[in-house]
PDB file of C-alpha atoms in Angstrom:
ATOM      1  CA  UNK A 125      -7.046-123.548   6.751  1.00  0.00           C
ATOM      2  CA  UNK A 126      -9.555-124.303   4.001  1.00  0.00           C
ATOM      3  CA  UNK A 127     -10.576-121.590   1.616  1.00  0.00           C
ATOM      4  CA  UNK A 128     -13.753-119.890   2.801  1.00  0.00           C
ATOM      5  CA  UNK A 129     -14.955-118.872  -0.628  1.00  0.00           C
ATOM      6  CA  UNK A 130     -13.821-120.501  -3.852  1.00  0.00           C
ATOM      7  CA  UNK A 131     -15.855-118.420  -6.281  1.00  0.00           C
ATOM      8  CA  UNK A 132     -18.399-115.648  -6.206  1.00  0.00           C
ATOM      9  CA  UNK A 133     -20.580-114.287  -8.955  1.00  0.00           C
ATOM     10  CA  UNK A 134     -23.350-111.780  -9.429  1.00  0.00           C
ATOM     11  CA  UNK A 135     -21.890-109.247  -6.973  1.00  0.00           C
ATOM     12  CA  UNK A 136     -21.126-105.656  -7.950  1.00  0.00           C
ATOM     13  CA  UNK A 137     -19.159-103.038  -6.062  1.00  0.00           C
ATOM     14  CA  UNK A 138     -22.457-101.323  -5.263  1.00  0.00           C
ATOM     15  CA  UNK A 139     -24.072-104.403  -3.739  1.00  0.00           C
ATOM     16  CA  UNK A 140     -26.062-104.059  -0.562  1.00  0.00           C
ATOM     17  CA  UNK A 141     -24.461-104.397   2.854  1.00  0.00           C
ATOM     18  CA  UNK A 142     -27.424-106.548   3.842  1.00  0.00           C
ATOM     19  CA  UNK A 143     -28.458-109.897   2.442  1.00  0.00           C
ATOM     20  CA  UNK A 144     -30.696-112.878   2.847  1.00  0.00           C
ATOM     21  CA  UNK A 145     -28.602-116.046   2.816  1.00  0.00           C
ATOM     22  CA  UNK A 146     -29.432-119.694   2.236  1.00  0.00           C
ATOM     23  CA  UNK A 147     -27.471-122.918   1.709  1.00  0.00           C
ATOM     24  CA  UNK A 148     -27.672-125.568  -1.009  1.00  0.00           C
ATOM     25  CA  UNK A 149     -25.875-128.868  -1.520  1.00  0.00           C
ATOM     26  CA  UNK A 150     -26.281-131.773  -3.933  1.00  0.00           C
ATOM     27  CA  UNK A 151     -28.116-132.294  -7.193  1.00  0.00           C
ATOM     28  CA  UNK A 152     -31.583-133.103  -5.849  1.00  0.00           C
ATOM     29  CA  UNK A 153     -34.862-131.227  -5.796  1.00  0.00           C
ATOM     30  CA  UNK A 154     -33.897-128.937  -2.916  1.00  0.00           C
ATOM     31  CA  UNK A 155     -33.030-126.323  -5.526  1.00  0.00           C
ATOM     32  CA  UNK A 156     -36.782-125.983  -6.130  1.00  0.00           C
ATOM     33  CA  UNK A 157     -37.201-124.841  -2.545  1.00  0.00           C
ATOM     34  CA  UNK A 158     -34.504-122.202  -2.981  1.00  0.00           C
ATOM     35  CA  UNK A 159     -36.222-120.985  -6.155  1.00  0.00           C
ATOM     36  CA  UNK A 160     -39.473-120.746  -4.196  1.00  0.00           C
ATOM     37  CA  UNK A 161     -37.662-118.782  -1.493  1.00  0.00           C
ATOM     38  CA  UNK A 162     -36.265-116.365  -4.099  1.00  0.00           C
ATOM     39  CA  UNK A 163     -39.713-115.907  -5.635  1.00  0.00           C
ATOM     40  CA  UNK A 164     -41.240-115.350  -2.219  1.00  0.00           C
ATOM     41  CA  UNK A 165     -38.750-112.628  -1.329  1.00  0.00           C
ATOM     42  CA  UNK A 166     -39.413-110.995  -4.662  1.00  0.00           C
ATOM     43  CA  UNK A 167     -43.180-111.198  -4.221  1.00  0.00           C
ATOM     44  CA  UNK A 168     -43.037-109.387  -0.871  1.00  0.00           C
ATOM     45  CA  UNK A 169     -40.782-106.753  -2.471  1.00  0.00           C
ATOM     46  CA  UNK A 170     -37.697-107.340  -0.358  1.00  0.00           C
ATOM     47  CA  UNK A 171     -35.019-104.723  -0.950  1.00  0.00           C
ATOM     48  CA  UNK A 172     -32.131-107.110  -0.374  1.00  0.00           C
ATOM     49  CA  UNK A 173     -30.524-109.899  -2.427  1.00  0.00           C
ATOM     50  CA  UNK A 174     -30.641-113.630  -1.766  1.00  0.00           C
ATOM     51  CA  UNK A 175     -27.156-115.119  -1.519  1.00  0.00           C
ATOM     52  CA  UNK A 176     -27.034-118.884  -2.062  1.00  0.00           C
ATOM     53  CA  UNK A 177     -24.002-120.583  -0.513  1.00  0.00           C
ATOM     54  CA  UNK A 178     -23.476-123.762  -2.536  1.00  0.00           C
ATOM     55  CA  UNK A 179     -21.185-126.757  -2.375  1.00  0.00           C
ATOM     56  CA  UNK A 180     -19.292-127.986  -5.405  1.00  0.00           C
ATOM     57  CA  UNK A 181     -21.754-130.847  -5.962  1.00  0.00           C
ATOM     58  CA  UNK A 182     -24.517-128.459  -7.034  1.00  0.00           C
ATOM     59  CA  UNK A 183     -24.692-128.913 -10.846  1.00  0.00           C
ATOM     60  CA  UNK A 184     -24.145-126.018 -13.211  1.00  0.00           C
ATOM     61  CA  UNK A 185     -27.723-126.350 -14.448  1.00  0.00           C
ATOM     62  CA  UNK A 186     -29.012-125.614 -10.942  1.00  0.00           C
ATOM     63  CA  UNK A 187     -26.610-122.694 -10.568  1.00  0.00           C
ATOM     64  CA  UNK A 188     -27.924-121.180 -13.771  1.00  0.00           C
ATOM     65  CA  UNK A 189     -31.494-121.575 -12.507  1.00  0.00           C
ATOM     66  CA  UNK A 190     -30.566-119.710  -9.339  1.00  0.00           C
ATOM     67  CA  UNK A 191     -28.879-116.913 -11.276  1.00  0.00           C
ATOM     68  CA  UNK A 192     -31.947-116.610 -13.505  1.00  0.00           C
ATOM     69  CA  UNK A 193     -33.953-115.971 -10.329  1.00  0.00           C
ATOM     70  CA  UNK A 194     -31.654-113.096  -9.386  1.00  0.00           C
ATOM     71  CA  UNK A 195     -29.719-115.021  -6.730  1.00  0.00           C
ATOM     72  CA  UNK A 196     -26.079-114.371  -5.921  1.00  0.00           C
ATOM     73  CA  UNK A 197     -24.337-117.758  -6.087  1.00  0.00           C
ATOM     74  CA  UNK A 198     -21.309-118.375  -3.867  1.00  0.00           C
ATOM     75  CA  UNK A 199     -19.270-121.538  -3.955  1.00  0.00           C
ATOM     76  CA  UNK A 200     -17.992-122.624  -0.542  1.00  0.00           C
ATOM     77  CA  UNK A 201     -15.897-125.503   0.744  1.00  0.00           C
ATOM     78  CA  UNK A 202     -17.642-128.093   2.898  1.00  0.00           C
ATOM     79  CA  UNK A 203     -17.170-128.101   6.658  1.00  0.00           C
ATOM     80  CA  UNK A 204     -17.013-131.349   8.588  1.00  0.00           C
ATOM     81  CA  UNK A 205     -17.214-131.897  12.358  1.00  0.00           C
ATOM     82  CA  UNK A 206     -14.392-133.656  14.216  1.00  0.00           C
ATOM     83  CA  UNK A 207     -14.241-137.348  13.392  1.00  0.00           C
ATOM     84  CA  UNK A 208     -16.606-139.216  15.661  1.00  0.00           C
ATOM     85  CA  UNK A 209     -17.902-142.487  14.293  1.00  0.00           C
ATOM     86  CA  UNK A 210     -20.132-142.912  17.344  1.00  0.00           C
ATOM     87  CA  UNK A 211     -22.325-139.910  16.528  1.00  0.00           C
ATOM     88  CA  UNK A 212     -25.838-140.735  15.390  1.00  0.00           C
ATOM     89  CA  UNK A 213     -27.389-137.662  13.820  1.00  0.00           C
ATOM     90  CA  UNK A 214     -31.140-137.192  14.073  1.00  0.00           C
ATOM     91  CA  UNK A 215     -31.108-137.291  10.260  1.00  0.00           C
ATOM     92  CA  UNK A 216     -28.089-138.680   8.387  1.00  0.00           C
ATOM     93  CA  UNK A 217     -27.894-135.709   6.007  1.00  0.00           C
ATOM     94  CA  UNK A 218     -27.593-133.218   8.875  1.00  0.00           C
ATOM     95  CA  UNK A 219     -23.814-133.622   8.857  1.00  0.00           C
ATOM     96  CA  UNK A 220     -23.465-131.562   5.665  1.00  0.00           C
ATOM     97  CA  UNK A 221     -25.190-128.613   7.355  1.00  0.00           C
ATOM     98  CA  UNK A 222     -21.994-127.777   9.223  1.00  0.00           C
ATOM     99  CA  UNK A 223     -20.995-126.132   5.937  1.00  0.00           C
ATOM    100  CA  UNK A 224     -23.442-123.337   6.787  1.00  0.00           C
ATOM    101  CA  UNK A 225     -20.775-122.005   9.145  1.00  0.00           C
ATOM    102  CA  UNK A 226     -18.948-120.609   6.110  1.00  0.00           C
ATOM    103  CA  UNK A 227     -21.540-117.840   5.766  1.00  0.00           C
ATOM    104  CA  UNK A 228     -20.005-115.963   8.700  1.00  0.00           C
ATOM    105  CA  UNK A 229     -17.084-115.375   6.338  1.00  0.00           C
ATOM    106  CA  UNK A 230     -19.266-113.248   4.043  1.00  0.00           C
ATOM    107  CA  UNK A 231     -18.016-110.112   5.753  1.00  0.00           C
ATOM    108  CA  UNK A 232     -18.838-107.762   2.877  1.00  0.00           C
ATOM    109  CA  UNK A 233     -22.333-107.900   4.368  1.00  0.00           C
ATOM    110  CA  UNK A 234     -22.906-106.094   7.633  1.00  0.00           C
ATOM    111  CA  UNK A 235     -25.965-108.156   8.526  1.00  0.00           C
ATOM    112  CA  UNK A 236     -27.629-111.280   7.177  1.00  0.00           C
ATOM    113  CA  UNK A 237     -30.943-113.022   7.598  1.00  0.00           C
ATOM    114  CA  UNK A 238     -30.416-116.735   7.077  1.00  0.00           C
ATOM    115  CA  UNK A 239     -33.329-118.792   5.707  1.00  0.00           C
ATOM    116  CA  UNK A 240     -33.290-122.522   4.971  1.00  0.00           C
ATOM    117  CA  UNK A 241     -34.267-123.549   1.468  1.00  0.00           C
ATOM    118  CA  UNK A 242     -37.474-125.215   2.705  1.00  0.00           C
ATOM    119  CA  UNK A 243     -38.792-121.885   3.946  1.00  0.00           C
ATOM    120  CA  UNK A 244     -41.364-119.641   2.308  1.00  0.00           C
ATOM    121  CA  UNK A 245     -41.757-115.933   3.064  1.00  0.00           C
ATOM    122  CA  UNK A 246     -45.297-114.546   3.071  1.00  0.00           C
ATOM    123  CA  UNK A 247     -44.688-110.986   4.308  1.00  0.00           C
ATOM    124  CA  UNK A 248     -41.859-108.522   3.960  1.00  0.00           C
ATOM    125  CA  UNK A 249     -39.348-109.043   6.780  1.00  0.00           C
ATOM    126  CA  UNK A 250     -36.727-106.474   5.774  1.00  0.00           C
ATOM    127  CA  UNK A 251     -37.227-104.791   9.149  1.00  0.00           C
ATOM    128  CA  UNK A 252     -35.205-107.611  10.703  1.00  0.00           C
ATOM    129  CA  UNK A 253     -32.077-105.892   9.419  1.00  0.00           C
ATOM    130  CA  UNK A 254     -32.900-102.893  11.630  1.00  0.00           C
ATOM    131  CA  UNK A 255     -32.774-104.842  14.861  1.00  0.00           C
ATOM    132  CA  UNK A 256     -29.837-103.972  17.162  1.00  0.00           C
ATOM    133  CA  UNK A 257     -26.502-105.610  16.429  1.00  0.00           C
ATOM    134  CA  UNK A 258     -24.701-107.858  18.849  1.00  0.00           C
ATOM    135  CA  UNK A 259     -27.409-110.488  19.250  1.00  0.00           C
ATOM    136  CA  UNK A 260     -28.370-113.748  17.592  1.00  0.00           C
ATOM    137  CA  UNK A 261     -32.082-113.629  16.807  1.00  0.00           C
ATOM    138  CA  UNK A 262     -34.001-116.845  16.164  1.00  0.00           C
ATOM    139  CA  UNK A 263     -37.245-118.644  17.026  1.00  0.00           C
ATOM    140  CA  UNK A 264     -37.392-121.219  19.812  1.00  0.00           C
ATOM    141  CA  UNK A 265     -37.723-124.796  18.605  1.00  0.00           C
ATOM    142  CA  UNK A 266     -40.379-127.377  19.541  1.00  0.00           C
ATOM    143  CA  UNK A 267     -39.321-130.684  21.139  1.00  0.00           C
ATOM    144  CA  UNK A 268     -42.564-132.588  20.554  1.00  0.00           C
ATOM    145  CA  UNK A 269     -41.851-134.318  17.230  1.00  0.00           C
ATOM    146  CA  UNK A 270     -40.457-137.859  17.120  1.00  0.00           C
ATOM    147  CA  UNK A 271     -37.159-136.641  15.693  1.00  0.00           C
ATOM    148  CA  UNK A 272     -36.425-135.545  19.286  1.00  0.00           C
ATOM    149  CA  UNK A 273     -37.139-139.016  20.733  1.00  0.00           C
ATOM    150  CA  UNK A 274     -33.565-139.432  21.982  1.00  0.00           C
ATOM    151  CA  UNK A 275     -33.801-136.334  24.209  1.00  0.00           C
ATOM    152  CA  UNK A 276     -34.825-135.995  27.831  1.00  0.00           C
ATOM    153  CA  UNK A 277     -37.294-133.290  26.819  1.00  0.00           C
ATOM    154  CA  UNK A 278     -39.179-135.625  24.499  1.00  0.00           C
ATOM    155  CA  UNK A 279     -39.100-138.575  26.895  1.00  0.00           C
ATOM    156  CA  UNK A 280     -40.748-136.641  29.714  1.00  0.00           C
ATOM    157  CA  UNK A 281     -43.037-134.562  27.463  1.00  0.00           C
ATOM    158  CA  UNK A 282     -41.378-131.222  28.244  1.00  0.00           C
ATOM    159  CA  UNK A 283     -41.368-128.483  25.592  1.00  0.00           C
ATOM    160  CA  UNK A 284     -40.128-124.922  25.895  1.00  0.00           C
ATOM    161  CA  UNK A 285     -43.104-123.832  23.774  1.00  0.00           C
ATOM    162  CA  UNK A 286     -45.417-124.703  26.700  1.00  0.00           C
ATOM    163  CA  UNK A 287     -43.253-125.308  29.791  1.00  0.00           C
ATOM    164  CA  UNK A 288     -46.288-125.176  32.073  1.00  0.00           C
ATOM    165  CA  UNK A 289     -47.888-128.235  30.435  1.00  0.00           C
ATOM    166  CA  UNK A 290     -45.241-130.661  31.703  1.00  0.00           C
ATOM    167  CA  UNK A 291     -42.911-128.850  34.114  1.00  0.00           C
ATOM    168  CA  UNK A 292     -39.225-129.690  34.123  1.00  0.00           C
ATOM    169  CA  UNK A 293     -38.645-132.104  37.032  1.00  0.00           C
ATOM    170  CA  UNK A 294     -36.972-130.462  40.012  1.00  0.00           C
ATOM    171  CA  UNK A 295     -34.764-133.490  40.578  1.00  0.00           C
ATOM    172  CA  UNK A 296     -33.190-132.888  37.156  1.00  0.00           C
ATOM    173  CA  UNK A 297     -31.914-129.465  38.155  1.00  0.00           C
ATOM    174  CA  UNK A 298     -32.464-126.295  36.161  1.00  0.00           C
ATOM    175  CA  UNK A 299     -34.388-126.522  32.868  1.00  0.00           C
ATOM    176  CA  UNK A 300     -32.206-126.629  29.752  1.00  0.00           C
ATOM    177  CA  UNK A 301     -31.320-123.254  28.232  1.00  0.00           C
ATOM    178  CA  UNK A 302     -33.559-121.833  25.527  1.00  0.00           C
ATOM    179  CA  UNK A 303     -32.905-123.616  22.247  1.00  0.00           C
ATOM    180  CA  UNK A 304     -33.521-122.132  18.788  1.00  0.00           C
ATOM    181  CA  UNK A 305     -34.309-123.622  15.406  1.00  0.00           C
ATOM    182  CA  UNK A 306     -31.413-122.728  13.089  1.00  0.00           C
ATOM    183  CA  UNK A 307     -33.514-122.714   9.921  1.00  0.00           C
ATOM    184  CA  UNK A 308     -33.907-118.954  10.288  1.00  0.00           C
ATOM    185  CA  UNK A 309     -31.758-116.467  12.162  1.00  0.00           C
ATOM    186  CA  UNK A 310     -30.419-112.924  12.103  1.00  0.00           C
ATOM    187  CA  UNK A 311     -26.698-112.406  12.650  1.00  0.00           C
ATOM    188  CA  UNK A 312     -23.699-110.341  11.568  1.00  0.00           C
ATOM    189  CA  UNK A 313     -21.000-111.903   9.374  1.00  0.00           C
ATOM    190  CA  UNK A 314     -17.500-111.397  10.715  1.00  0.00           C
ATOM    191  CA  UNK A 315     -14.166-113.067  10.050  1.00  0.00           C
ATOM    192  CA  UNK A 316     -13.477-112.944  13.771  1.00  0.00           C
ATOM    193  CA  UNK A 317     -16.707-114.823  14.461  1.00  0.00           C
ATOM    194  CA  UNK A 318     -15.999-117.174  11.562  1.00  0.00           C
ATOM    195  CA  UNK A 319     -12.546-118.109  12.858  1.00  0.00           C
ATOM    196  CA  UNK A 320     -13.918-118.528  16.397  1.00  0.00           C
ATOM    197  CA  UNK A 321     -16.614-120.850  15.039  1.00  0.00           C
ATOM    198  CA  UNK A 322     -14.036-122.958  13.213  1.00  0.00           C
ATOM    199  CA  UNK A 323     -11.792-123.174  16.269  1.00  0.00           C
ATOM    200  CA  UNK A 324     -14.684-124.114  18.543  1.00  0.00           C
ATOM    201  CA  UNK A 325     -15.831-126.773  16.096  1.00  0.00           C
ATOM    202  CA  UNK A 326     -12.465-128.529  16.263  1.00  0.00           C
ATOM    203  CA  UNK A 327     -12.950-129.248  19.961  1.00  0.00           C
ATOM    204  CA  UNK A 328     -16.722-129.763  20.061  1.00  0.00           C
ATOM    205  CA  UNK A 329     -17.934-133.348  19.617  1.00  0.00           C
ATOM    206  CA  UNK A 330     -20.776-133.579  17.078  1.00  0.00           C
ATOM    207  CA  UNK A 331     -24.269-134.178  18.437  1.00  0.00           C
ATOM    208  CA  UNK A 332     -27.614-135.300  17.051  1.00  0.00           C
ATOM    209  CA  UNK A 333     -28.727-131.991  15.544  1.00  0.00           C
ATOM    210  CA  UNK A 334     -25.339-131.184  14.052  1.00  0.00           C
ATOM    211  CA  UNK A 335     -24.763-127.497  13.309  1.00  0.00           C
ATOM    212  CA  UNK A 336     -27.996-126.471  15.063  1.00  0.00           C
ATOM    213  CA  UNK A 337     -26.770-127.875  18.375  1.00  0.00           C
ATOM    214  CA  UNK A 338     -23.367-126.298  17.757  1.00  0.00           C
ATOM    215  CA  UNK A 339     -24.802-122.847  16.987  1.00  0.00           C
ATOM    216  CA  UNK A 340     -26.998-123.033  20.084  1.00  0.00           C
ATOM    217  CA  UNK A 341     -23.917-123.735  22.148  1.00  0.00           C
ATOM    218  CA  UNK A 342     -21.804-121.051  20.477  1.00  0.00           C
ATOM    219  CA  UNK A 343     -24.357-118.217  20.572  1.00  0.00           C
ATOM    220  CA  UNK A 344     -26.106-119.091  23.850  1.00  0.00           C
ATOM    221  CA  UNK A 345     -24.956-115.922  25.622  1.00  0.00           C
ATOM    222  CA  UNK A 346     -26.329-113.535  22.980  1.00  0.00           C
ATOM    223  CA  UNK A 347     -29.395-115.463  21.838  1.00  0.00           C
ATOM    224  CA  UNK A 348     -32.618-113.433  21.707  1.00  0.00           C
ATOM    225  CA  UNK A 349     -35.857-115.374  21.102  1.00  0.00           C
ATOM    226  CA  UNK A 350     -38.223-113.846  18.547  1.00  0.00           C
ATOM    227  CA  UNK A 351     -41.905-114.590  17.792  1.00  0.00           C
ATOM    228  CA  UNK A 352     -42.868-117.822  16.056  1.00  0.00           C
ATOM    229  CA  UNK A 353     -44.288-115.873  13.102  1.00  0.00           C
ATOM    230  CA  UNK A 354     -40.708-115.403  11.855  1.00  0.00           C
ATOM    231  CA  UNK A 355     -40.081-119.152  11.551  1.00  0.00           C
ATOM    232  CA  UNK A 356     -43.265-121.149  11.877  1.00  0.00           C
ATOM    233  CA  UNK A 357     -42.105-124.734  12.097  1.00  0.00           C
ATOM    234  CA  UNK A 358     -45.153-126.592  10.846  1.00  0.00           C
ATOM    235  CA  UNK A 359     -45.240-128.970  13.804  1.00  0.00           C
ATOM    236  CA  UNK A 360     -46.476-125.977  15.771  1.00  0.00           C
ATOM    237  CA  UNK A 361     -49.808-126.253  13.923  1.00  0.00           C
ATOM    238  CA  UNK A 362     -50.658-129.556  15.576  1.00  0.00           C
ATOM    239  CA  UNK A 363     -48.432-129.464  18.652  1.00  0.00           C
ATOM    240  CA  UNK A 364     -49.021-125.900  19.877  1.00  0.00           C
ATOM    241  CA  UNK A 365     -51.793-124.259  17.814  1.00  0.00           C
ATOM    242  CA  UNK A 366     -52.526-121.932  20.738  1.00  0.00           C
ATOM    243  CA  UNK A 367     -49.075-120.371  20.154  1.00  0.00           C
ATOM    244  CA  UNK A 368     -49.622-119.712  16.440  1.00  0.00           C
ATOM    245  CA  UNK A 369     -50.670-116.218  15.373  1.00  0.00           C
ATOM    246  CA  UNK A 370     -52.393-117.301  12.166  1.00  0.00           C
ATOM    247  CA  UNK A 371     -53.174-113.748  11.054  1.00  0.00           C
ATOM    248  CA  UNK A 372     -49.554-112.621  11.133  1.00  0.00           C
ATOM    249  CA  UNK A 373     -47.461-115.530   9.825  1.00  0.00           C
ATOM    250  CA  UNK A 374     -44.480-114.062   8.001  1.00  0.00           C
ATOM    251  CA  UNK A 375     -42.270-117.116   7.456  1.00  0.00           C
ATOM    252  CA  UNK A 376     -43.262-120.794   7.249  1.00  0.00           C
ATOM    253  CA  UNK A 377     -40.719-123.592   7.599  1.00  0.00           C
ATOM    254  CA  UNK A 378     -41.732-126.802   5.822  1.00  0.00           C
ATOM    255  CA  UNK A 379     -39.461-129.087   7.814  1.00  0.00           C
ATOM    256  CA  UNK A 380     -42.009-131.377   9.508  1.00  0.00           C
ATOM    257  CA  UNK A 381     -42.690-134.956   8.472  1.00  0.00           C
ATOM    258  CA  UNK A 382     -46.394-134.163   8.032  1.00  0.00           C
ATOM    259  CA  UNK A 383     -45.912-130.889   6.178  1.00  0.00           C
ATOM    260  CA  UNK A 384     -47.112-132.310   2.853  1.00  0.00           C
ATOM    261  CA  UNK A 385     -50.622-132.946   4.124  1.00  0.00           C
ATOM    262  CA  UNK A 386     -51.059-129.990   6.453  1.00  0.00           C
ATOM    263  CA  UNK A 387     -52.303-126.534   5.554  1.00  0.00           C
ATOM    264  CA  UNK A 388     -51.557-122.997   6.699  1.00  0.00           C
ATOM    265  CA  UNK A 389     -55.204-122.091   6.376  1.00  0.00           C
ATOM    266  CA  UNK A 390     -56.468-119.847   3.603  1.00  0.00           C
ATOM    267  CA  UNK A 391     -54.854-121.358   0.507  1.00  0.00           C
ATOM    268  CA  UNK A 392     -55.494-118.251  -1.555  1.00  0.00           C
ATOM    269  CA  UNK A 393     -53.721-116.074   0.980  1.00  0.00           C
ATOM    270  CA  UNK A 394     -50.734-118.430   1.148  1.00  0.00           C
ATOM    271  CA  UNK A 395     -50.461-119.375  -2.521  1.00  0.00           C
ATOM    272  CA  UNK A 396     -46.968-118.981  -4.001  1.00  0.00           C
ATOM    273  CA  UNK A 397     -46.699-117.614  -7.521  1.00  0.00           C
TER     274      UNK A 397
END
């Protein structure tokens, strides 16, 4: 079995049992997003550290930047799905996201809130750590963007964000189970869970949305949907504005193709410093 953690720094014996966690790979600009995430958590006065799980291809310069922002940097081994040359991922780079599964091995933390590096936090969300254990909390995804064009949901116009708009056809059986966006979630690290994830991965063929599809399958029995304000995927602004509580947005996820030219509203309220 591969080593879960190759190196850890910035952790003391008195470190918190709770942590925000994110993932970083490569030598590109994504590190800037993680820095923005760290600054955002600091600005809202979060009481808990940000742990950055990194792959070995993250350059030392970027690691030093993260440490300078108060992040705990943890080097992890990559995780790859079973070999399947026929798999066409929705985005080619999604395959590396299977490495996120390593974070369930961070068992020195009793609970974690995972946040992708393209997320910004606008309000304190430390209360998420108080939610009852034993569940996987995350926000339901939207199926309306073109990245979903391979799916039955997209082809017929069905979205779980507004199931009454285009009902699921009766001839297709029961609607698909609720499906979350894995850019933000609340879970409990555990070596038992970690090993179960690794074992399940060995026998689960990869699918278009990589680790997100896999996590939806693995945690389907304990998944608890939470309000969109905890992971506002920007496509919601133009696909389902009626479902967006603009006055209470806590977390915004800049993962949509149009996110560069869309706004969250009051720029002064949402400005990152």
